[in-house]
mmCIF file of C-alpha atoms in Angstrom:
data_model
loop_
_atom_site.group_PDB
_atom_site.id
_atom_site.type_symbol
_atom_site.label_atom_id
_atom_site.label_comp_id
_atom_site.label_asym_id
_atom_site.label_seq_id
_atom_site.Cartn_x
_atom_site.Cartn_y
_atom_site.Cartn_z
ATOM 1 C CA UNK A 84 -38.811 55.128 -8.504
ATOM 2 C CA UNK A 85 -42.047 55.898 -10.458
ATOM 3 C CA UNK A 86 -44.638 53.828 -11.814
ATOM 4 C CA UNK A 87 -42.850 52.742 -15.065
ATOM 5 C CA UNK A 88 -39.545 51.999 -13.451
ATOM 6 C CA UNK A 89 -41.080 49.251 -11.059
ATOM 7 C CA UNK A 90 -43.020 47.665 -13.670
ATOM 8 C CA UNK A 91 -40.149 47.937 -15.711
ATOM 9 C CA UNK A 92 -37.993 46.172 -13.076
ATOM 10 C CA UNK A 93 -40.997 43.809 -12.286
ATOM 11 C CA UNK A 94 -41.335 42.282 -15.751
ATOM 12 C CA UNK A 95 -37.413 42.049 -16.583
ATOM 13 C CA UNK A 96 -37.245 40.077 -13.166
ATOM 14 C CA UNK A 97 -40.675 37.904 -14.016
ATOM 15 C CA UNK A 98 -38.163 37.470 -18.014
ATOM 16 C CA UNK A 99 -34.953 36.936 -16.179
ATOM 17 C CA UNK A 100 -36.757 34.051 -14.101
ATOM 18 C CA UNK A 101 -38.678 32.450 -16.619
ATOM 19 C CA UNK A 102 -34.889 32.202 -19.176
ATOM 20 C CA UNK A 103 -33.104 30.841 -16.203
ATOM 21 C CA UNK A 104 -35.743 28.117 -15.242
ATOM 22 C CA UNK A 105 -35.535 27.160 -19.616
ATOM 23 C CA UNK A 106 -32.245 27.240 -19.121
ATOM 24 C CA UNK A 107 -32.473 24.946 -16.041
ATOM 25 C CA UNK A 108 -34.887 22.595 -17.780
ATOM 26 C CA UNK A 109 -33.630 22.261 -20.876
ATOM 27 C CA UNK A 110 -29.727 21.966 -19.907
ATOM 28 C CA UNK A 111 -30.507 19.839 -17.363
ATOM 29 C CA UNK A 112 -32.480 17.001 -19.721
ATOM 30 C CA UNK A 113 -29.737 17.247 -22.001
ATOM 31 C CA UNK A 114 -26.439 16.968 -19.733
ATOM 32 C CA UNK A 115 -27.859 16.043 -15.762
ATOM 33 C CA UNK A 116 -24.663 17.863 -14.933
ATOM 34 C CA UNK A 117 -24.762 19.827 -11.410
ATOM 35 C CA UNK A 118 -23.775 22.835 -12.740
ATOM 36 C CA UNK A 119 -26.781 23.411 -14.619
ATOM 37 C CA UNK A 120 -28.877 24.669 -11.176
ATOM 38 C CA UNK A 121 -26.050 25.992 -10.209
ATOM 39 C CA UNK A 122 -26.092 28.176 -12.840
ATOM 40 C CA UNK A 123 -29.609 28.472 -12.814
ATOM 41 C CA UNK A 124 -29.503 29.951 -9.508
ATOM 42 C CA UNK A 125 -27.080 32.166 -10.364
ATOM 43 C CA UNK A 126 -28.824 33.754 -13.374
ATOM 44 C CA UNK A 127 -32.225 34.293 -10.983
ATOM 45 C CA UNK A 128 -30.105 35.791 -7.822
ATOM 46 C CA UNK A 129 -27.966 38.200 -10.529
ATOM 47 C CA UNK A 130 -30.991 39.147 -12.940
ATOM 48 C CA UNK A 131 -29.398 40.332 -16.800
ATOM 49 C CA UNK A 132 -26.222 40.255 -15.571
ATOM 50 C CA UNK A 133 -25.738 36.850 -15.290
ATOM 51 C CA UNK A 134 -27.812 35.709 -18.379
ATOM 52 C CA UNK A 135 -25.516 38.473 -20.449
ATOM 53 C CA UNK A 136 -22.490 36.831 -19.091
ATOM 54 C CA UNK A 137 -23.257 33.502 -20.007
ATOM 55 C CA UNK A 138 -24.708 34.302 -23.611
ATOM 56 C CA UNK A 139 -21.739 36.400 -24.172
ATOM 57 C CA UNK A 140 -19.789 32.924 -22.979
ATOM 58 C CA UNK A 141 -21.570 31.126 -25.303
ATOM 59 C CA UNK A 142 -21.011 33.075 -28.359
ATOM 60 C CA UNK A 143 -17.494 33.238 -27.530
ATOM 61 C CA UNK A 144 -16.955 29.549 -27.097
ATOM 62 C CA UNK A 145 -18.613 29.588 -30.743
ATOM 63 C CA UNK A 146 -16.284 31.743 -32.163
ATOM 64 C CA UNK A 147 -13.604 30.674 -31.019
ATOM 65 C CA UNK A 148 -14.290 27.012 -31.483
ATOM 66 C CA UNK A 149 -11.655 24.450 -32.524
ATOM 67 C CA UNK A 150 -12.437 22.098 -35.563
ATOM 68 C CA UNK A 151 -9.466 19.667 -35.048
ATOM 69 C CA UNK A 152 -11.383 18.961 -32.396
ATOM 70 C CA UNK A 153 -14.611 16.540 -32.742
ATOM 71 C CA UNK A 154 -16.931 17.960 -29.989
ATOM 72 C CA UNK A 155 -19.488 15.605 -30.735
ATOM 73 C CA UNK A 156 -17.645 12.846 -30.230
ATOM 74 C CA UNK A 157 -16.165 13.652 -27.453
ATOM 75 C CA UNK A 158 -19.662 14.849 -25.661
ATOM 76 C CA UNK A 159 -21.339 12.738 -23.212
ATOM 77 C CA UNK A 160 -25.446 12.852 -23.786
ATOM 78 C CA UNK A 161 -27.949 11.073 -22.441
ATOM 79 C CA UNK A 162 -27.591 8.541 -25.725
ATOM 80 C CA UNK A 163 -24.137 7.759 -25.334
ATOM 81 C CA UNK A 164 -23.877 7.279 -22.104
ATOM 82 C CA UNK A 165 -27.180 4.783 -22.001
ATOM 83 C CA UNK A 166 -25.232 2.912 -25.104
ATOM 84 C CA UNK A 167 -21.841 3.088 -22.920
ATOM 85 C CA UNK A 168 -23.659 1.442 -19.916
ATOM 86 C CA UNK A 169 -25.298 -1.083 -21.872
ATOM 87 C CA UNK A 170 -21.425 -1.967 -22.999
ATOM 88 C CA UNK A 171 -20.072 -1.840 -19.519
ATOM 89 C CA UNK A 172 -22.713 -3.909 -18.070
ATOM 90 C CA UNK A 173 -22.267 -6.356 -21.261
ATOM 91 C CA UNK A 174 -18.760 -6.426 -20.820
ATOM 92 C CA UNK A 175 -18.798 -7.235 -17.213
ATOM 93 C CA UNK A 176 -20.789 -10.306 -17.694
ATOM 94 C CA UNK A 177 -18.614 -11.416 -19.701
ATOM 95 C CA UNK A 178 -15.399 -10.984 -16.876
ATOM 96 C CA UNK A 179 -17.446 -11.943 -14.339
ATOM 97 C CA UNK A 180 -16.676 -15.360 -12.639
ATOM 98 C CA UNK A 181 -19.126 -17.838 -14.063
ATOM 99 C CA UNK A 182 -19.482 -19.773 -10.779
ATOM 100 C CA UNK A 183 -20.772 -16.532 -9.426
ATOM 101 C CA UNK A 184 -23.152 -15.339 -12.261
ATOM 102 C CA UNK A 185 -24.771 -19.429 -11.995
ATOM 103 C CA UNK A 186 -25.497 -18.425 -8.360
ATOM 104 C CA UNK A 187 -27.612 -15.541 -8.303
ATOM 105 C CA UNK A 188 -27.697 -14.158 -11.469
ATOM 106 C CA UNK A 189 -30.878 -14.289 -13.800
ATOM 107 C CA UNK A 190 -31.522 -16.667 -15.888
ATOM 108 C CA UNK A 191 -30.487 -14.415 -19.315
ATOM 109 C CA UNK A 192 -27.777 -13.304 -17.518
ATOM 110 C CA UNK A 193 -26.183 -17.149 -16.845
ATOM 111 C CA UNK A 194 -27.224 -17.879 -20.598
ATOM 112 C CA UNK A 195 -25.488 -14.619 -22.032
ATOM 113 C CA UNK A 196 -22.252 -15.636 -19.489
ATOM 114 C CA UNK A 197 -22.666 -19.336 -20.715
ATOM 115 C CA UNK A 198 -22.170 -17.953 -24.820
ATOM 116 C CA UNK A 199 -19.285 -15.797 -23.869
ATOM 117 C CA UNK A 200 -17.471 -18.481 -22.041
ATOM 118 C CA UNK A 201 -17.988 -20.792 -25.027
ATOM 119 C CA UNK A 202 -16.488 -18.487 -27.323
ATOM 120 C CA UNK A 203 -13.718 -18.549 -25.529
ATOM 121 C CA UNK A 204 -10.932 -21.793 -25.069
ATOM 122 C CA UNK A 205 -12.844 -23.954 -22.230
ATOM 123 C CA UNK A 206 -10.489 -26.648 -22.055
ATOM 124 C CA UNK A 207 -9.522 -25.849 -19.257
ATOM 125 C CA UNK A 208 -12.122 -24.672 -17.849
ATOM 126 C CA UNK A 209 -14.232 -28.117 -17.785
ATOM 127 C CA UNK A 210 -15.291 -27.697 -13.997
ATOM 128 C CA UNK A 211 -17.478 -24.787 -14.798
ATOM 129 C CA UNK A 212 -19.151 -25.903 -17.760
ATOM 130 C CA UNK A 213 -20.149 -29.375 -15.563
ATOM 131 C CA UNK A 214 -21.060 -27.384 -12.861
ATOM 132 C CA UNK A 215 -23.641 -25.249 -15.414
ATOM 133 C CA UNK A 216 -25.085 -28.804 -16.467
ATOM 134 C CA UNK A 217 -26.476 -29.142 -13.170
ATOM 135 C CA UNK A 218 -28.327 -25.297 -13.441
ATOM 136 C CA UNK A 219 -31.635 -25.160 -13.118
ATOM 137 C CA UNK A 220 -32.544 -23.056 -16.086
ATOM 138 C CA UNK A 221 -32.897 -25.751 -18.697
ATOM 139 C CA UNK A 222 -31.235 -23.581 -21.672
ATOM 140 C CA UNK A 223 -28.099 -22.684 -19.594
ATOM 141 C CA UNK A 224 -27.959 -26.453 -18.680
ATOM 142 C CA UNK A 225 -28.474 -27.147 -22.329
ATOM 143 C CA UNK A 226 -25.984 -24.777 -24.008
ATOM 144 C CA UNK A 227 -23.034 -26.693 -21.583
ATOM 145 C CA UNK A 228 -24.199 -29.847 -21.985
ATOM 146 C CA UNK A 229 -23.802 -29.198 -25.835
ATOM 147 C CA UNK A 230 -20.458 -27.858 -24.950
ATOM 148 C CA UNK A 231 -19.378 -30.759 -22.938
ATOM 149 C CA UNK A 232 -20.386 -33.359 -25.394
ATOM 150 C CA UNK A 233 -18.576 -31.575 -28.077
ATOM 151 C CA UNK A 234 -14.867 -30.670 -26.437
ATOM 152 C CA UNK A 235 -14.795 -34.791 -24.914
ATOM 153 C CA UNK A 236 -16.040 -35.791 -28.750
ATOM 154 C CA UNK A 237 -12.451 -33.743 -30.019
ATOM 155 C CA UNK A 238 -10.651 -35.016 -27.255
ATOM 156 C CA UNK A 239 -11.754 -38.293 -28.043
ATOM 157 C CA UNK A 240 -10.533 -38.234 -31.838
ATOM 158 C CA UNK A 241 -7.167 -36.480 -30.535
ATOM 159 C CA UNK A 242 -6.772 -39.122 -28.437
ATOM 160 C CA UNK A 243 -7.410 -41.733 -30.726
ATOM 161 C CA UNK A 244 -4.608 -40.268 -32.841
ATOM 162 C CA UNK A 245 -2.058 -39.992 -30.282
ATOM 163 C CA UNK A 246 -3.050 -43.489 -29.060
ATOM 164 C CA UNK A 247 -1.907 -44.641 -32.126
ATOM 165 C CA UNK A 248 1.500 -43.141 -32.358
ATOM 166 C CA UNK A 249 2.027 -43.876 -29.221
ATOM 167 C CA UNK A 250 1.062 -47.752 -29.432
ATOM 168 C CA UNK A 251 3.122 -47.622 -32.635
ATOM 169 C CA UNK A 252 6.514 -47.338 -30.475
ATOM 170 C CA UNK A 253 6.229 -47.043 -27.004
ATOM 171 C CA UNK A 254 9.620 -45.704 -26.409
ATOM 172 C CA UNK A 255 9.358 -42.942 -28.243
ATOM 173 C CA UNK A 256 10.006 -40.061 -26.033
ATOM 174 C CA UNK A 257 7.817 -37.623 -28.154
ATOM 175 C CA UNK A 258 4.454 -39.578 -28.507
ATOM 176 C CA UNK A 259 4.687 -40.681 -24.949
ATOM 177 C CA UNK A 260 5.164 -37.331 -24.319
ATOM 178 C CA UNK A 261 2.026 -35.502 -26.463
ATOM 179 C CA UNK A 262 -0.296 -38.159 -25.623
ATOM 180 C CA UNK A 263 0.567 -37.677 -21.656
ATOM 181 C CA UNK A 264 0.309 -34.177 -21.954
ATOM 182 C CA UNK A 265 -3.423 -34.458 -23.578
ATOM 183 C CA UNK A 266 -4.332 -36.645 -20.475
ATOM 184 C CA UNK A 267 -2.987 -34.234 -18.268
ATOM 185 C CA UNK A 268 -5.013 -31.125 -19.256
ATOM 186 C CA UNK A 269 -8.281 -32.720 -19.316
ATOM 187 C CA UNK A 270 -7.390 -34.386 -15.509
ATOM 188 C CA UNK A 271 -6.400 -30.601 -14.624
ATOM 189 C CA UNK A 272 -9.392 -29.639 -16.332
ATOM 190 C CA UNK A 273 -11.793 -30.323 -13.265
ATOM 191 C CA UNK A 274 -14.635 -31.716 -16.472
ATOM 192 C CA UNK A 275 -14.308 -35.804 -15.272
ATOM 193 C CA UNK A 276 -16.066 -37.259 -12.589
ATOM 194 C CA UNK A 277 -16.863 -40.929 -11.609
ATOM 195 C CA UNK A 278 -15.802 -43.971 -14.428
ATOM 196 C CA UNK A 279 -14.755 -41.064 -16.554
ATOM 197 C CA UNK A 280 -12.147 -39.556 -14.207
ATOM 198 C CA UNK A 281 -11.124 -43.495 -13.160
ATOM 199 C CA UNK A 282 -10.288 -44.331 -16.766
ATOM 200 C CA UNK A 283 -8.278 -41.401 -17.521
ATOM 201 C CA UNK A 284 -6.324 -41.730 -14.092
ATOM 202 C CA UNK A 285 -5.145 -45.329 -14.778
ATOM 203 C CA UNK A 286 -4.150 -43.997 -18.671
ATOM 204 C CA UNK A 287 -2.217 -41.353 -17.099
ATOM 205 C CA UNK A 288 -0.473 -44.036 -14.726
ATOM 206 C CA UNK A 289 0.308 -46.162 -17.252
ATOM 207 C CA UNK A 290 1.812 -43.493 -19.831
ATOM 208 C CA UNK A 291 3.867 -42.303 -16.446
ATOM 209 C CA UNK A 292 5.525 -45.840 -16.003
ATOM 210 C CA UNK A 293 6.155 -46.000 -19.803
ATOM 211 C CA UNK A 294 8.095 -42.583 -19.371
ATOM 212 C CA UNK A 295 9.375 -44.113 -16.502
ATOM 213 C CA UNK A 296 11.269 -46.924 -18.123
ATOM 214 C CA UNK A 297 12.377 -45.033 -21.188
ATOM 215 C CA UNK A 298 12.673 -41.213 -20.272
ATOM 216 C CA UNK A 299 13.078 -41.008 -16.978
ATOM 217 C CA UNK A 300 14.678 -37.535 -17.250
ATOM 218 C CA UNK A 301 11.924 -36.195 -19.348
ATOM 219 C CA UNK A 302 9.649 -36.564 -16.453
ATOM 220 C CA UNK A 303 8.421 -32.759 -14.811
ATOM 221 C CA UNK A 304 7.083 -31.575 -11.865
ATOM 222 C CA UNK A 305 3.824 -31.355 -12.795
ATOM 223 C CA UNK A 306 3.891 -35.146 -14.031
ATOM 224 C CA UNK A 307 5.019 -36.026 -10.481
ATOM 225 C CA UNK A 308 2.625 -34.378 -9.261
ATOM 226 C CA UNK A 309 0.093 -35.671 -10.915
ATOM 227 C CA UNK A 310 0.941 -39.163 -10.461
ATOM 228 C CA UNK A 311 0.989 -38.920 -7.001
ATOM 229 C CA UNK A 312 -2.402 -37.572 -6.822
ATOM 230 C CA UNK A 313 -4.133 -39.752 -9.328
ATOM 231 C CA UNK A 314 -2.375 -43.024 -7.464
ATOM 232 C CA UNK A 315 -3.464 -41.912 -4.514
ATOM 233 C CA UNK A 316 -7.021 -41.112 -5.680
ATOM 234 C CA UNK A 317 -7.324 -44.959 -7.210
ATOM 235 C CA UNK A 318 -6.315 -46.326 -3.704
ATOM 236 C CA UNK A 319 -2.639 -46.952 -4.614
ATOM 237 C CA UNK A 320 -1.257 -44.650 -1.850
ATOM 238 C CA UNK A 321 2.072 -46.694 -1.366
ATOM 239 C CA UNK A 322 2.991 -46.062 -4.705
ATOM 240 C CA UNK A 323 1.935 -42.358 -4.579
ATOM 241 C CA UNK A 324 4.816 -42.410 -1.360
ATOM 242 C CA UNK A 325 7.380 -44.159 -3.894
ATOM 243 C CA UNK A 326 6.457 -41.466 -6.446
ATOM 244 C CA UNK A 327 6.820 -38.583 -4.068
ATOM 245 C CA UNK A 328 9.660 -40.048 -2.587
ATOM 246 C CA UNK A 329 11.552 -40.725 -6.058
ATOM 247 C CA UNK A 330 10.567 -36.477 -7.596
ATOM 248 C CA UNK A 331 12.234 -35.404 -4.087
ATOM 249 C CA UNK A 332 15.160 -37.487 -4.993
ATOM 250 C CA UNK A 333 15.685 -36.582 -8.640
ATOM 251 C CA UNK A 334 14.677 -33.015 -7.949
ATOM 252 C CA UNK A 335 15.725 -31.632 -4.829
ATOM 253 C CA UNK A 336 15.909 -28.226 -5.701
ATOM 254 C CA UNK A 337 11.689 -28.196 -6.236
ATOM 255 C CA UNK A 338 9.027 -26.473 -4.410
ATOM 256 C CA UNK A 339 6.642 -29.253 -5.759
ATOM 257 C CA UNK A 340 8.583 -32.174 -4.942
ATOM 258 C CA UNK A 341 8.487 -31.214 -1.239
ATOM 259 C CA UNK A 342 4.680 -30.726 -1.411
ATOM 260 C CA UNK A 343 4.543 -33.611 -3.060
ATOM 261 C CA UNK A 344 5.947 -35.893 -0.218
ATOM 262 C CA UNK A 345 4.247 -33.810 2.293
ATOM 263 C CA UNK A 346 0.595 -34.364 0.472
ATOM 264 C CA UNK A 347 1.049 -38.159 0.712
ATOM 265 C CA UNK A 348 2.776 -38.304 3.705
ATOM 266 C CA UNK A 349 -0.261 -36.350 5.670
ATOM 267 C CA UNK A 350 -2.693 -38.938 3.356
ATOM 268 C CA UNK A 351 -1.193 -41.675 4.705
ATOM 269 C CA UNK A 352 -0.994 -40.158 8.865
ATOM 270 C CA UNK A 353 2.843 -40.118 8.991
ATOM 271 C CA UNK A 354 2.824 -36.980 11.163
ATOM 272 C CA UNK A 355 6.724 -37.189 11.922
ATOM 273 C CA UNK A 356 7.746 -37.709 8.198
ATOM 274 C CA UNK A 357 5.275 -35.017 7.374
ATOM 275 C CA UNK A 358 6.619 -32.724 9.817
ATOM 276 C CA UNK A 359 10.933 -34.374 8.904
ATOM 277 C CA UNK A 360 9.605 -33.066 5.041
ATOM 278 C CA UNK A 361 8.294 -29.437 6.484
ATOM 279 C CA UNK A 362 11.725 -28.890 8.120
ATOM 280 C CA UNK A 363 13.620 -30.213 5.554
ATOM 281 C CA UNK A 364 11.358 -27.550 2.917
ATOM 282 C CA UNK A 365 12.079 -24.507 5.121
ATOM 283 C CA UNK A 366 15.509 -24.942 5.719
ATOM 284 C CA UNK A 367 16.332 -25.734 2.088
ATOM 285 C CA UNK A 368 17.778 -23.137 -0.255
ATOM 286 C CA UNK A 369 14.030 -23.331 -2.339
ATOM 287 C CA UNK A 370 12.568 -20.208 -3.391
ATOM 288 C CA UNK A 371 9.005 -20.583 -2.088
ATOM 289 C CA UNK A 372 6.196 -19.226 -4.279
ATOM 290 C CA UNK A 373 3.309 -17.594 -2.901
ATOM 291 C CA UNK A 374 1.180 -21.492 -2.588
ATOM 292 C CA UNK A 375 4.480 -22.773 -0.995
ATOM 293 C CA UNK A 376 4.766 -20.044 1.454
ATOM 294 C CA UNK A 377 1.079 -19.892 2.617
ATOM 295 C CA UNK A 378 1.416 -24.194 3.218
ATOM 296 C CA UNK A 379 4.334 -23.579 5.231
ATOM 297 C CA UNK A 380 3.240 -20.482 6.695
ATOM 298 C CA UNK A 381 -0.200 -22.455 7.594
ATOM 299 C CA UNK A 382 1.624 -26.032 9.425
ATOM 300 C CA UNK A 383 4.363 -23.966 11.198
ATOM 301 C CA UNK A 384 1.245 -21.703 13.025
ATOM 302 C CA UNK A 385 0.419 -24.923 14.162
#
């Protein structure tokens, strides 16, 4: 090889190198896929050969390009994937449970997480919203108290109203009905503590009796269960055993009313009656849910 071919071959080598490293850079800013060095690599180990092949690649994907297809929306640059993982992150604050973002999340983050629950139907949700009054960053603590104030200021006026029908005839089955069902959510609702919880208990009692005397059929497992916890909460634990004892009776064929006498029955120490309802519960014809099972499963390790 003369002179002119090794300089020749010297500066299409020194080209070669200096196109694939561009290529490297400038592919690899816009995509930060792996096969860019790959490539890259490629095109310096395999001098014109390589670079022809993938120009000649390039061109062809050109040519032969599809317009039903919208390439741009479909590609995935360094803009749109930032905006996509600004989305995600958004959007998993927003799923993520609220007793864990209060714990050891930042401060925005527990605000942002306090705005999207309180877009949201926190009725039920009451527990979480008094548990973010007690947060140390003063604006999360503010937003719930707002919230707070504002669901038990509608509850109030809806209670009011049913009050009224209710007080207007006492045996009708419907009012007693609607305005029972309004004290039940906001008991379930984990938001009343102290007096609050106390008054609401004994108005749930007292609707339950009513229903009790007049529509004794219309009476569910849930309000059973209910009862018996909120009697036994306000120190009337003999009556929570009457209650428990009475759903078993009227509805033997429930998965609650067994857990209902078993609750009060272990409240109250009765270990052989406890143990009498456990037996009686597993060799019933009930179809245990998952809760039932994992009680039963739990005394019978015992």
């Amino acid at each position: 090889m003369d002179f002119n071919s090794e300089t020749f071959v010297f500066w299409v080598i020194i080209i070669n190198t200096i196109i694939a490293m561009l290529y490297m850079a400038v592919m690899w800013i816009k995509t930060r896929l792996p096969y860019v060095l790959q490539r890259g690599v490629i095109m310096i180990l395999c001098p014109v050969t390589s670079v022809c092949c993938y120009f000649f690649s390039y061109l062809l994907g050109l040519i032969c390009k599809n317009n039903d297809v919208d390439y741009e929306n479909l590609s995935m640059d360094k803009t749109k994937k930032e905006f996509l993982e600004n989305v995600d992150r958004e959007r998993e604050m927003e799923v993520l449970p609220l007793e864990e973002v209060l714990t050891v999340s930042v401060a925005k983050d527990r605000r942002r997480a306090m705005l999207n629950m309180l877009k949201m139907d926190i009725s039920e949700k009451l527990n979480l919203v008094r548990k973010a009054v007690e947060n140390e960053d003063s604006e999360t603590s503010h937003y719930a108290a707002s919230a707070l104030t504002d669901i038990f200021n509608k509850f109030t006026l809806q209670l009011n109203e049913l009050q009224v029908k209710y007080d207007d005839d006492r045996s009708n089955q419907q009012a007693n009905v609607e305005f029972l069902d309004a004290v039940l959510r906001i008991l379930n609702s984990g938001g009343l503590i102290g007096v609050e919880e106390t008054k609401y208990d004994y108005i749930y009692i007292n609707l339950m009796e009513n229903l009790e005397k007049f529509h004794p059929d219309s009476i569910t497992e849930s309000y059973y269960a209910m009862m018996v916890k909120v009697l036994e909460k306000v120190g009337k634990a003999k009556e929570a055993e009457e209650w428990a004892e009475l759903s078993l009776k009227r509805q033997p064929n429930s998965e609650q009313s067994y857990l209902n006498v078993m609750y009060i029955k272990y409240v109250l120490g009765k270990e052989e009656e406890f143990e009498e309802a456990l037996k009686k519960l597993t060799k019933s014809s009930v179809s245990l849910s998952q809760k039932g099972l994992d009680i039963v499963r739990f005394w019978l390790a015992k």
